[in-house]
GROMACS .gro file of C-alpha atoms in nm:
model
  504
    1HIS     CA    1  -2.721  -2.899   0.014
    2PRO     CA    2  -3.104  -2.931  -0.003
    3HIS     CA    3  -3.145  -2.564   0.088
    4GLY     CA    4  -2.909  -2.304  -0.051
    5TYR     CA    5  -2.938  -2.043   0.220
    6TYR     CA    6  -2.882  -2.280   0.508
    7GLY     CA    7  -2.600  -2.450   0.326
    8MET     CA    8  -2.424  -2.109   0.269
    9VAL     CA    9  -2.459  -2.036   0.646
   10GLU     CA   10  -2.308  -2.365   0.750
   11MET     CA   11  -2.021  -2.319   0.502
   12LEU     CA   12  -1.957  -1.973   0.664
   13ARG     CA   13  -1.960  -2.147   1.008
   14ASP     CA   14  -1.714  -2.412   0.891
   15TRP     CA   15  -1.485  -2.147   0.756
   16MET     CA   16  -1.511  -1.936   1.069
   17GLN     CA   17  -1.401  -2.229   1.288
   18THR     CA   18  -1.066  -2.241   1.099
   19LEU     CA   19  -0.981  -1.870   1.125
   20PRO     CA   20  -0.736  -1.725   1.383
   21LEU     CA   21  -0.981  -1.474   1.541
   22THR     CA   22  -0.858  -1.178   1.755
   23GLY     CA   23  -1.068  -1.293   2.052
   24GLU     CA   24  -1.201  -0.939   2.093
   25ASP     CA   25  -1.581  -0.898   2.145
   26HIS     CA   26  -1.799  -0.659   1.945
   27THR     CA   27  -1.769  -0.374   2.197
   28VAL     CA   28  -1.397  -0.316   2.118
   29GLY     CA   29  -1.472  -0.153   1.785
   30ALA     CA   30  -1.211   0.089   1.643
   31ALA     CA   31  -1.006   0.062   1.963
   32SER     CA   32  -0.866  -0.272   1.840
   33THR     CA   33  -0.488  -0.279   1.865
   34VAL     CA   34  -0.430  -0.631   1.723
   35THR     CA   35  -0.236  -0.633   1.389
   36GLY     CA   36  -0.183  -0.876   1.117
   37GLY     CA   37  -0.298  -1.229   1.054
   38THR     CA   38  -0.606  -1.239   1.274
   39PHE     CA   39  -0.976  -1.191   1.186
   40ARG     CA   40  -1.283  -1.005   1.304
   41LEU     CA   41  -1.614  -1.068   1.121
   42ALA     CA   42  -1.960  -0.918   1.089
   43PHE     CA   43  -2.266  -1.068   0.915
   44VAL     CA   44  -2.536  -0.857   0.737
   45GLN     CA   45  -2.829  -1.016   0.565
   46PHE     CA   46  -3.003  -0.832   0.275
   47SER     CA   47  -3.308  -0.900   0.067
   48ARG     CA   48  -3.622  -0.688   0.146
   49THR     CA   49  -3.673  -0.336   0.017
   50ASP     CA   50  -3.496  -0.078   0.235
   51GLU     CA   51  -3.396  -0.334   0.498
   52TYR     CA   52  -3.095  -0.505   0.614
   53TRP     CA   53  -3.091  -0.758   0.903
   54VAL     CA   54  -2.831  -0.801   1.174
   55CYS     CA   55  -2.843  -0.983   1.509
   56LYS     CA   56  -2.926  -0.741   1.781
   57ASN     CA   57  -2.896  -0.816   2.157
   58THR     CA   58  -3.182  -0.573   2.235
   59ASN     CA   59  -3.433  -0.373   2.043
   60ASP     CA   60  -3.327  -0.053   2.209
   61GLY     CA   61  -3.240   0.233   1.966
   62CYS     CA   62  -3.286   0.048   1.639
   63SER     CA   63  -3.548   0.086   1.364
   64VAL     CA   64  -3.768  -0.204   1.296
   65SER     CA   65  -3.774  -0.116   0.921
   66THR     CA   66  -3.405  -0.132   0.875
   67ARG     CA   67  -3.257  -0.382   1.123
   68GLY     CA   68  -3.490  -0.669   1.154
   69CYS     CA   69  -3.559  -0.564   1.517
   70ASP     CA   70  -3.910  -0.715   1.486
   71GLN     CA   71  -3.733  -1.054   1.509
   72PRO     CA   72  -3.674  -1.251   1.832
   73THR     CA   73  -3.362  -1.151   2.026
   74PRO     CA   74  -3.091  -1.418   2.019
   75THR     CA   75  -3.009  -1.691   2.262
   76GLY     CA   76  -2.676  -1.573   2.397
   77THR     CA   77  -2.478  -1.264   2.323
   78CYS     CA   78  -2.437  -1.177   1.948
   79THR     CA   79  -2.236  -0.902   1.771
   80ASP     CA   80  -2.501  -0.629   1.745
   81GLY     CA   81  -2.412  -0.630   1.380
   82LEU     CA   82  -2.055  -0.508   1.457
   83LEU     CA   83  -1.715  -0.657   1.396
   84SER     CA   84  -1.624  -0.932   1.645
   85GLY     CA   85  -1.332  -1.161   1.697
   86SER     CA   86  -1.528  -1.375   1.948
   87LEU     CA   87  -1.615  -1.726   1.828
   88SER     CA   88  -1.903  -1.752   2.067
   89GLU     CA   89  -2.057  -1.420   1.958
   90LEU     CA   90  -2.010  -1.507   1.588
   91ASN     CA   91  -2.176  -1.852   1.634
   92VAL     CA   92  -2.478  -1.683   1.805
   93ASP     CA   93  -2.493  -1.447   1.502
   94LEU     CA   94  -2.510  -1.732   1.253
   95ASP     CA   95  -2.761  -1.914   1.468
   96TRP     CA   96  -2.984  -1.606   1.460
   97HIS     CA   97  -2.954  -1.563   1.078
   98GLU     CA   98  -3.033  -1.928   1.031
   99THR     CA   99  -3.352  -1.881   1.234
  100ASN     CA  100  -3.438  -1.551   1.073
  101TYR     CA  101  -3.428  -1.590   0.692
  102MET     CA  102  -3.568  -1.295   0.490
  103LYS     CA  103  -3.692  -1.500   0.195
  104SER     CA  104  -3.743  -1.215  -0.049
  105VAL     CA  105  -3.598  -1.062  -0.369
  106THR     CA  106  -3.253  -0.896  -0.378
  107TYR     CA  107  -3.221  -0.544  -0.250
  108MET     CA  108  -2.869  -0.447  -0.155
  109ALA     CA  109  -2.831  -0.073  -0.108
  110LYS     CA  110  -2.924  -0.058   0.263
  111ALA     CA  111  -2.686  -0.346   0.351
  112LEU     CA  112  -2.403  -0.170   0.171
  113GLU     CA  113  -2.479   0.147   0.372
  114ASP     CA  114  -2.455  -0.067   0.681
  115ALA     CA  115  -2.125  -0.207   0.562
  116VAL     CA  116  -1.987   0.151   0.590
  117THR     CA  117  -2.106   0.172   0.946
  118VAL     CA  118  -1.938  -0.170   1.025
  119PHE     CA  119  -1.598  -0.061   0.882
  120GLN     CA  120  -1.619   0.260   1.081
  121GLY     CA  121  -1.561   0.039   1.379
  122SER     CA  122  -1.226  -0.081   1.239
  123PRO     CA  123  -0.895   0.107   1.285
  124SER     CA  124  -0.693   0.196   0.979
  125HIS     CA  125  -0.408  -0.045   1.062
  126ARG     CA  126  -0.629  -0.341   0.986
  127GLN     CA  127  -0.730  -0.489   0.647
  128HIS     CA  128  -1.089  -0.412   0.533
  129VAL     CA  129  -1.252  -0.682   0.324
  130LEU     CA  130  -1.624  -0.695   0.219
  131ILE     CA  131  -1.749  -1.017   0.067
  132ILE     CA  132  -2.104  -0.995  -0.097
  133ILE     CA  133  -2.274  -1.335  -0.152
  134THR     CA  134  -2.589  -1.363  -0.350
  135ASP     CA  135  -2.779  -1.614  -0.571
  136GLY     CA  136  -2.995  -1.356  -0.757
  137ALA     CA  137  -2.976  -1.033  -0.946
  138MET     CA  138  -3.038  -0.705  -0.782
  139ASN     CA  139  -3.399  -0.588  -0.815
  140PRO     CA  140  -3.447  -0.368  -1.119
  141LYS     CA  141  -3.538  -0.080  -0.888
  142GLU     CA  142  -3.193  -0.087  -0.741
  143PRO     CA  143  -2.892   0.083  -0.894
  144GLN     CA  144  -2.721  -0.176  -1.116
  145SER     CA  145  -2.361  -0.056  -1.150
  146SER     CA  146  -2.096   0.109  -0.940
  147SER     CA  147  -2.131   0.421  -1.161
  148GLU     CA  148  -2.493   0.452  -1.035
  149ILE     CA  149  -2.425   0.413  -0.664
  150PRO     CA  150  -2.122   0.646  -0.621
  151PRO     CA  151  -2.203   0.761  -0.264
  152ILE     CA  152  -2.173   0.409  -0.115
  153ARG     CA  153  -1.898   0.286  -0.338
  154GLN     CA  154  -1.683   0.598  -0.305
  155THR     CA  155  -1.719   0.584   0.072
  156LEU     CA  156  -1.607   0.220   0.083
  157ASP     CA  157  -1.311   0.300  -0.145
  158ALA     CA  158  -1.215   0.595   0.077
  159MET     CA  159  -1.213   0.355   0.384
  160ASP     CA  160  -0.972   0.126   0.179
  161VAL     CA  161  -1.230  -0.159   0.171
  162ILE     CA  162  -1.162  -0.434  -0.075
  163THR     CA  163  -1.502  -0.548  -0.212
  164PHE     CA  164  -1.541  -0.899  -0.341
  165GLY     CA  165  -1.859  -1.050  -0.503
  166VAL     CA  166  -1.969  -1.417  -0.503
  167VAL     CA  167  -2.264  -1.548  -0.699
  168VAL     CA  168  -2.362  -1.898  -0.590
  169ARG     CA  169  -2.555  -2.124  -0.812
  170LYS     CA  170  -2.730  -2.452  -0.749
  171THR     CA  171  -2.569  -2.677  -1.010
  172THR     CA  172  -2.239  -2.688  -1.206
  173GLN     CA  173  -2.418  -2.550  -1.517
  174HIS     CA  174  -2.486  -2.180  -1.551
  175THR     CA  175  -2.848  -2.052  -1.571
  176LYS     CA  176  -2.992  -1.723  -1.667
  177ALA     CA  177  -3.057  -1.652  -1.298
  178ASP     CA  178  -2.692  -1.669  -1.196
  179LEU     CA  179  -2.567  -1.492  -1.509
  180ASP     CA  180  -2.814  -1.209  -1.439
  181ALA     CA  181  -2.679  -1.198  -1.080
  182GLU     CA  182  -2.325  -1.176  -1.213
  183GLU     CA  183  -2.411  -0.887  -1.442
  184THR     CA  184  -2.552  -0.677  -1.160
  185LEU     CA  185  -2.303  -0.776  -0.882
  186LYS     CA  186  -1.971  -0.764  -1.060
  187PRO     CA  187  -1.974  -0.380  -1.124
  188ILE     CA  188  -2.006  -0.323  -0.744
  189THR     CA  189  -1.685  -0.507  -0.673
  190SER     CA  190  -1.332  -0.351  -0.650
  191ASP     CA  191  -1.143  -0.280  -0.957
  192PRO     CA  192  -1.045  -0.479  -1.165
  193HIS     CA  193  -1.379  -0.645  -1.124
  194ASP     CA  194  -1.276  -0.984  -1.281
  195ASP     CA  195  -1.010  -1.016  -1.006
  196HIS     CA  196  -1.258  -0.960  -0.727
  197PHE     CA  197  -1.556  -1.175  -0.844
  198VAL     CA  198  -1.639  -1.544  -0.883
  199ASN     CA  199  -1.944  -1.736  -0.993
  200VAL     CA  200  -1.941  -2.086  -0.832
  201PRO     CA  201  -2.162  -2.379  -0.754
  202LEU     CA  202  -2.275  -2.368  -0.385
  203ASP     CA  203  -2.104  -2.696  -0.304
  204ASP     CA  204  -1.769  -2.552  -0.426
  205MET     CA  205  -1.796  -2.221  -0.243
  206LEU     CA  206  -1.600  -2.331   0.070
  207GLU     CA  207  -1.313  -2.471  -0.133
  208GLU     CA  208  -1.292  -2.205  -0.408
  209VAL     CA  209  -1.363  -1.887  -0.215
  210PHE     CA  210  -1.274  -1.931   0.157
  211LYS     CA  211  -1.028  -2.218   0.205
  212ASP     CA  212  -0.722  -2.040   0.072
  213PHE     CA  213  -0.837  -1.686   0.140
  214CYS     CA  214  -0.497  -1.578   0.259
  215ASP     CA  215  -0.300  -1.752  -0.009
  216PRO     CA  216  -0.144  -1.509  -0.265
  217ALA     CA  217  -0.171  -1.784  -0.520
  218GLY     CA  218  -0.551  -1.802  -0.484
  219ARG     CA  219  -0.798  -1.571  -0.671
  220PHE     CA  220  -0.895  -1.347  -0.378
  221GLY     CA  221  -0.564  -1.379  -0.195
  222ALA     CA  222  -0.378  -1.253  -0.507
  223ALA     CA  223  -0.619  -0.957  -0.530
  224ILE     CA  224  -0.559  -0.869  -0.164
  225GLN     CA  225  -0.180  -0.891  -0.215
  226ALA     CA  226  -0.201  -0.673  -0.518
  227HIS     CA  227  -0.414  -0.405  -0.332
  228ASN     CA  228  -0.164  -0.405  -0.043
  229GLN     CA  229   0.140  -0.353  -0.269
  230GLY     CA  230  -0.039  -0.083  -0.460
  231SER     CA  231  -0.150   0.114  -0.152
  232SER     CA  232   0.130   0.061   0.096
  233THR     CA  233   0.285   0.359   0.270
  234PRO     CA  234   0.589   0.486   0.076
  235PRO     CA  235   0.923   0.355   0.217
  236ALA     CA  236   1.035   0.699   0.307
  237THR     CA  237   0.770   0.730   0.577
  238GLY     CA  238   0.629   0.396   0.648
  239GLY     CA  239   0.763   0.105   0.867
  240THR     CA  240   0.692  -0.155   0.603
  241VAL     CA  241   0.775  -0.187   0.235
  242PRO     CA  242   0.581  -0.407  -0.017
  243CYS     CA  243   0.794  -0.685  -0.170
  244SER     CA  244   0.752  -0.530  -0.513
  245LYS     CA  245   0.957  -0.233  -0.397
  246TRP     CA  246   1.272  -0.448  -0.326
  247GLY     CA  247   1.481  -0.468  -0.645
  248VAL     CA  248   1.812  -0.615  -0.499
  249LYS     CA  249   1.833  -0.973  -0.391
  250LEU     CA  250   1.999  -0.890  -0.063
  251GLU     CA  251   1.736  -0.641   0.054
  252CYS     CA  252   1.453  -0.870  -0.061
  253ARG     CA  253   1.588  -1.160   0.140
  254ALA     CA  254   1.634  -0.946   0.452
  255ASP     CA  255   1.253  -0.898   0.457
  256GLN     CA  256   1.079  -1.193   0.626
  257ALA     CA  257   0.765  -1.123   0.430
  258CYS     CA  258   0.932  -1.159   0.095
  259ASP     CA  259   1.147  -1.398  -0.101
  260TRP     CA  260   1.366  -1.368  -0.407
  261GLN     CA  261   1.261  -1.548  -0.727
  262ASP     CA  262   1.571  -1.593  -0.956
  263GLN     CA  263   1.346  -1.671  -1.254
  264VAL     CA  264   1.287  -1.349  -1.454
  265PRO     CA  265   0.924  -1.306  -1.560
  266THR     CA  266   0.849  -1.290  -1.936
  267SER     CA  267   0.580  -1.034  -1.911
  268CYS     CA  268   0.421  -0.791  -1.659
  269ALA     CA  269   0.039  -0.754  -1.585
  270ALA     CA  270   0.074  -0.376  -1.616
  271THR     CA  271   0.118  -0.281  -1.986
  272GLU     CA  272   0.415  -0.043  -1.919
  273GLY     CA  273   0.558  -0.252  -1.636
  274CYS     CA  274   0.935  -0.290  -1.632
  275LEU     CA  275   1.070  -0.644  -1.596
  276ASN     CA  276   1.385  -0.516  -1.434
  277LEU     CA  277   1.185  -0.314  -1.175
  278ASN     CA  278   0.962  -0.595  -1.036
  279CYS     CA  279   0.714  -0.497  -1.301
  280LEU     CA  280   0.672  -0.144  -1.155
  281GLU     CA  281   0.599   0.137  -1.409
  282LEU     CA  282   0.821   0.447  -1.452
  283SER     CA  283   0.669   0.760  -1.313
  284ALA     CA  284   0.529   1.025  -1.547
  285THR     CA  285   0.824   1.253  -1.466
  286GLN     CA  286   1.071   0.973  -1.546
  287LYS     CA  287   0.899   0.905  -1.883
  288ALA     CA  288   0.892   1.276  -1.960
  289ALA     CA  289   1.267   1.297  -1.907
  290GLY     CA  290   1.315   1.031  -2.174
  291PHE     CA  291   1.411   0.743  -1.956
  292VAL     CA  292   1.321   0.390  -2.045
  293CYS     CA  293   1.310   0.081  -1.829
  294GLU     CA  294   1.674  -0.023  -1.879
  295ASN     CA  295   1.800   0.324  -1.774
  296CYS     CA  296   1.651   0.269  -1.424
  297MET     CA  297   1.703   0.046  -1.121
  298LEU     CA  298   1.500  -0.038  -0.817
  299ALA     CA  299   1.681  -0.027  -0.482
  300GLY     CA  300   1.603   0.092  -0.135
  301GLY     CA  301   1.231   0.097  -0.220
  302SER     CA  302   1.255   0.350  -0.496
  303VAL     CA  303   1.330   0.376  -0.872
  304THR     CA  304   1.628   0.590  -0.985
  305CYS     CA  305   1.724   0.655  -1.340
  306THR     CA  306   2.057   0.739  -1.512
  307ALA     CA  307   2.096   0.838  -1.878
  308GLY     CA  308   2.280   0.570  -2.070
  309ALA     CA  309   2.251   0.295  -1.798
  310LYS     CA  310   2.160  -0.054  -1.906
  311ASN     CA  311   2.004  -0.241  -1.619
  312THR     CA  312   1.863  -0.586  -1.701
  313ALA     CA  313   1.634  -0.799  -1.491
  314SER     CA  314   1.806  -1.054  -1.255
  315GLY     CA  315   1.500  -1.177  -1.071
  316MET     CA  316   1.198  -1.052  -0.885
  317CYS     CA  317   1.101  -1.001  -0.514
  318VAL     CA  318   0.780  -1.172  -0.432
  319THR     CA  319   0.565  -1.231  -0.128
  320THR     CA  320   0.692  -1.538   0.058
  321GLU     CA  321   0.504  -1.867   0.031
  322CYS     CA  322   0.491  -1.877   0.407
  323GLU     CA  323   0.217  -1.598   0.414
  324LYS     CA  324  -0.036  -1.830   0.267
  325TYR     CA  325  -0.057  -2.013   0.601
  326CYS     CA  326  -0.318  -1.847   0.828
  327LEU     CA  327  -0.293  -2.099   1.108
  328GLU     CA  328   0.012  -2.149   1.331
  329PRO     CA  329   0.026  -2.539   1.305
  330ASP     CA  330   0.028  -2.515   0.917
  331CYS     CA  331   0.296  -2.250   0.935
  332THR     CA  332   0.533  -2.427   1.180
  333ALA     CA  333   0.498  -2.748   0.972
  334ALA     CA  334   0.613  -2.578   0.649
  335THR     CA  335   0.985  -2.587   0.577
  336GLY     CA  336   1.152  -2.247   0.620
  337CYS     CA  337   0.859  -2.080   0.796
  338PHE     CA  338   0.794  -1.968   1.144
  339TRP     CA  339   0.506  -1.824   1.337
  340ASP     CA  340   0.565  -1.463   1.447
  341GLN     CA  341   0.300  -1.349   1.695
  342ASP     CA  342   0.010  -1.357   1.460
  343LYS     CA  343   0.132  -1.428   1.105
  344CYS     CA  344   0.360  -1.672   0.918
  345GLN     CA  345   0.697  -1.542   0.814
  346ARG     CA  346   1.000  -1.673   0.627
  347GLU     CA  347   1.303  -1.776   0.837
  348VAL     CA  348   1.618  -1.556   0.812
  349CYS     CA  349   1.964  -1.663   0.931
  350GLU     CA  350   1.851  -1.990   1.084
  351TYR     CA  351   2.161  -2.181   0.985
  352PRO     CA  352   2.274  -2.449   1.222
  353THR     CA  353   2.648  -2.414   1.162
  354GLN     CA  354   2.899  -2.119   1.159
  355THR     CA  355   3.017  -2.212   0.809
  356GLU     CA  356   2.669  -2.178   0.658
  357CYS     CA  357   2.593  -1.871   0.861
  358VAL     CA  358   2.889  -1.656   0.757
  359GLN     CA  359   2.842  -1.739   0.393
  360ASP     CA  360   2.514  -1.540   0.399
  361ASP     CA  361   2.576  -1.162   0.372
  362LEU     CA  362   2.269  -1.102   0.595
  363CYS     CA  363   2.403  -1.305   0.894
  364ASP     CA  364   2.657  -1.307   1.174
  365TRP     CA  365   2.766  -1.594   1.400
  366ASN     CA  366   2.685  -1.474   1.750
  367THR     CA  367   2.937  -1.607   1.996
  368THR     CA  368   2.791  -1.400   2.282
  369LYS     CA  369   2.512  -1.656   2.305
  370VAL     CA  370   2.559  -1.993   2.467
  371PRO     CA  371   2.554  -2.197   2.254
  372ALA     CA  372   2.660  -1.970   1.971
  373GLU     CA  373   2.399  -1.925   1.696
  374CYS     CA  374   2.338  -1.758   1.375
  375ASP     CA  375   2.154  -1.413   1.398
  376PRO     CA  376   2.070  -1.148   1.143
  377LYS     CA  377   2.310  -0.858   1.133
  378ASP     CA  378   2.198  -0.545   1.305
  379CYS     CA  379   2.019  -0.281   1.106
  380GLN     CA  380   1.984  -0.478   0.784
  381HIS     CA  381   1.720  -0.235   0.646
  382PHE     CA  382   1.732  -0.086   0.307
  383ALA     CA  383   1.482   0.199   0.332
  384SER     CA  384   1.441   0.477   0.580
  385GLY     CA  385   1.093   0.370   0.698
  386PRO     CA  386   1.186   0.015   0.819
  387CYS     CA  387   1.519   0.154   0.948
  388ASN     CA  388   1.373   0.429   1.162
  389ALA     CA  389   1.111   0.192   1.289
  390ASP     CA  390   1.387  -0.021   1.453
  391ASP     CA  391   1.466   0.134   1.787
  392LYS     CA  392   1.839   0.022   1.749
  393CYS     CA  393   1.891   0.192   1.415
  394GLU     CA  394   1.887   0.524   1.237
  395TRP     CA  395   1.891   0.622   0.866
  396ASP     CA  396   2.185   0.819   0.726
  397ALA     CA  397   2.028   1.020   0.438
  398ALA     CA  398   2.373   1.124   0.315
  399THR     CA  399   2.488   0.769   0.247
  400GLY     CA  400   2.141   0.605   0.209
  401THR     CA  401   2.231   0.343   0.465
  402CYS     CA  402   2.082   0.206   0.793
  403ASN     CA  403   2.326   0.215   1.080
  404PRO     CA  404   2.326   0.120   1.451
  405LYS     CA  405   2.226   0.422   1.669
  406GLU     CA  406   2.518   0.568   1.862
  407PRO     CA  407   2.431   0.532   2.228
  408ASP     CA  408   2.410   0.827   2.463
  409CYS     CA  409   2.696   0.702   2.693
  410THR     CA  410   2.632   0.981   2.932
  411GLN     CA  411   2.308   0.828   3.037
  412ILE     CA  412   2.480   0.519   3.167
  413THR     CA  413   2.574   0.564   3.541
  414ASP     CA  414   2.707   0.221   3.616
  415GLU     CA  415   3.072   0.153   3.525
  416GLN     CA  416   3.033  -0.209   3.442
  417LYS     CA  417   2.725  -0.146   3.230
  418CYS     CA  418   2.910   0.133   3.051
  419ILE     CA  419   3.208  -0.092   2.962
  420ALA     CA  420   2.982  -0.372   2.863
  421ASP     CA  421   2.755  -0.156   2.637
  422PRO     CA  422   2.687  -0.376   2.325
  423SER     CA  423   2.763  -0.080   2.092
  424GLY     CA  424   3.128  -0.092   2.202
  425LEU     CA  425   3.132   0.287   2.177
  426CYS     CA  426   3.126   0.368   2.554
  427ASP     CA  427   3.406   0.382   2.806
  428TRP     CA  428   3.438   0.474   3.175
  429ASP     CA  429   3.640   0.795   3.243
  430CYS     CA  430   3.807   0.747   3.575
  431VAL     CA  431   3.885   1.124   3.615
  432SER     CA  432   3.519   1.238   3.575
  433ASP     CA  433   3.385   0.912   3.712
  434SER     CA  434   3.137   0.898   3.426
  435CYS     CA  435   3.052   0.711   3.116
  436VAL     CA  436   3.169   0.884   2.790
  437LYS     CA  437   3.178   0.806   2.433
  438LYS     CA  438   3.495   0.644   2.313
  439VAL     CA  439   3.740   0.848   2.105
  440CYS     CA  440   4.055   0.754   1.916
  441MET     CA  441   3.919   0.429   1.785
  442PHE     CA  442   4.161   0.429   1.489
  443THR     CA  443   4.328   0.088   1.430
  444ASP     CA  444   4.651   0.203   1.265
  445GLN     CA  445   4.923   0.436   1.380
  446THR     CA  446   4.905   0.671   1.074
  447SER     CA  447   4.532   0.744   1.118
  448CYS     CA  448   4.570   0.769   1.490
  449GLU     CA  449   4.856   1.030   1.475
  450ASN     CA  450   4.698   1.238   1.199
  451ALA     CA  451   4.591   1.556   1.365
  452GLN     CA  452   4.331   1.625   1.099
  453ASN     CA  453   4.144   1.311   1.217
  454ASP     CA  454   4.168   1.394   1.583
  455PRO     CA  455   4.437   1.600   1.751
  456ALA     CA  456   4.363   1.444   2.089
  457CYS     CA  457   4.475   1.101   1.987
  458ALA     CA  458   4.810   0.934   2.049
  459TRP     CA  459   4.959   0.594   1.948
  460GLY     CA  460   5.077   0.373   2.237
  461ASP     CA  461   5.423   0.222   2.287
  462GLY     CA  462   5.521  -0.142   2.334
  463ALA     CA  463   5.468  -0.467   2.135
  464ASN     CA  464   5.086  -0.427   2.098
  465PRO     CA  465   5.016  -0.052   2.087
  466LEU     CA  466   4.672   0.099   2.063
  467CYS     CA  467   4.531   0.440   1.979
  468HIS     CA  468   4.418   0.623   2.283
  469LYS     CA  469   4.312   0.968   2.386
  470LYS     CA  470   4.589   1.194   2.491
  471ARG     CA  471   4.578   1.296   2.850
  472CYS     CA  472   4.774   1.585   3.006
  473MET     CA  473   4.676   1.847   2.753
  474VAL     CA  474   4.648   2.117   3.012
  475THR     CA  475   4.894   2.413   3.011
  476THR     CA  476   4.953   2.482   3.377
  477GLN     CA  477   5.162   2.291   3.628
  478ALA     CA  478   4.882   2.287   3.890
  479ASP     CA  479   4.625   2.138   3.647
  480CYS     CA  480   4.891   1.895   3.516
  481LEU     CA  481   4.981   1.753   3.860
  482ALA     CA  482   4.610   1.732   3.955
  483ASP     CA  483   4.600   1.432   3.717
  484THR     CA  484   4.782   1.131   3.847
  485ALA     CA  485   4.839   1.014   3.489
  486CYS     CA  486   5.039   1.331   3.408
  487ASN     CA  487   5.382   1.467   3.494
  488TRP     CA  488   5.519   1.824   3.465
  489ASP     CA  489   5.850   1.822   3.287
  490GLY     CA  490   5.940   2.183   3.365
  491SER     CA  491   5.766   2.340   3.057
  492ALA     CA  492   5.488   2.121   2.952
  493CYS     CA  493   5.248   1.854   3.076
  494ALA     CA  494   5.320   1.495   2.963
  495GLU     CA  495   5.176   1.146   3.015
  496THR     CA  496   5.357   0.932   3.268
  497LYS     CA  497   5.530   0.630   3.120
  498CYS     CA  498   5.286   0.391   3.297
  499TYR     CA  499   4.986   0.558   3.155
  500LYS     CA  500   5.118   0.531   2.806
  501HIS     CA  501   5.126   0.150   2.845
  502ALA     CA  502   4.802   0.118   3.043
  503ASP     CA  503   4.605  -0.009   2.735
  504GLU     CA  504   4.849  -0.281   2.639
   0.00000   0.00000   0.00000
C-alpha cells in the first residue's frame, strides 16, 4: 500500500467485515450478556505526547488535550471510543480515524490508560484482548519496558487482558526502525512475550495476524487458548473445564469443545509437565510428598496421586479443530462440526444408525423420538462444575459421579404427567390422589423381600411378578377396611388377592 497508515486502517476494515459481531451498540457497555464466539471492538489512535484519539460523537465532557476533541465530529454515529458490536458504528470510527491522522512520533502511555477505561466497559464473562499496532519505537521519554510501566500493565493483567503487539514494516527486509520498535513494544505484551508478538510486513498483516485469529493452530490463537486453559475456573466450582484438564478419553469426548488425540506427545512445553497428565505439572504439595508423574492420574478435572502407581500416557485431550471456525458457514461446512448459537463445536452422538450409536459409550438410541435418533446419555459430566450447571443433573461427592436429579414428584398434580415423568421415578397414589416417588423398584425377588432393603416391599404372585409396595400395613380393623385393597382376616390386615396381581 502506498501509505502505511491508510493501508493498515483498510486491513482492519476488511477483517472487521468478516467478524461475527454481537450487534450491540457502544451504549451497552458492561451490561452485555452475549457469550462466546462474537466480537466487540474499540479503536484508539496514539502518537502525540500525552494524547490519545478516539472518535467522539460530541465534544461534551472530553478534554481537547487527551481525546482529539479538537477534530471534527463524525458523519454518522461512532463508538465514542467504547466497545461496540455494531458494524455501522465501527465503520464510522474507521472513517473518522482515516480522516484524522495524528502524524507524529510514538507515545503510547495515554492510549494504554484509555485501554483500561475501554475494558472497564466489558463484563468478566467476555474475553479481553488488546492488540497494539505500531511501525515505530516508543519515544525515548516514554517507559520502555513493562517493568517501568507497572501501574498500567498490572491493571490490564488484573482485568485479565491478553496484550498482543504487532510491528508493521514497509518491506520484507528488516530495518533498524522496525527492530527498534520491536525492542520497545515486545516487553509491554503479555507473558511469554514471544508468543504475543509478531513483526510483519504491512502487506502480510491481514493474513498473518487477523485471518486465523480464532485458530488455536495460529500464533495468537494458540496464545489465547493457552491463556484460557491456564486461567479457567477450577472444575469444582465452574461450569466449564479446559480440555487440558480431561485425562480420560471418554470424558474428553463428552466435551463438545474438546477432542481426544491418540498420539502421545514426545515433550511438553512446560519443563516439568507430565506426558501422562496432558502436560500439566504436579502441584508443589504432590512434589513435596515424593510423587512423580507416573504415580499420578488425571480424571474428573483433577490430578490424584497414589504411591507405587504406574500410569503411562495414552493420548491427550486437545481443543477441537472446530473451534477455529469463527463464522457459521465455515463451521457447518466442516465435517463433524456444528454451529451452537455463537460458536463452532464438535458433534457428539450424531450417528445415523442404532448400531453405530450404541457402540459409543457416550450415546443412547432414543426411541421416544419419531423417527428414533442417537442422543448423548443424560448427565455425561465428569466434574462437579459442569454437572451442577446442568439443570437435570446433580453431583454425588461420595461416588464422584454425575447423576440425574431425582424429581420432586409431590410437585406434579396431574396424574398423567406424574405417570409419564421422564425420570421414571414417579407414580400416582390412588389412595392419597397424589403423585409420589416410586418405592420397591427392585428387579429380583430376593432384593425385594429383603427387609433390610425396604420392609414395605413385597414380591407379587403369578407368571410375571413385580416388586411392589405393601399395602394394608395398618393394625386396626377399621383402618384396614377403609382401604379397598385390604381385607381383615380376623387378626391382621392383608392385601386382597386382586391387588396382589394388579401389577401383572
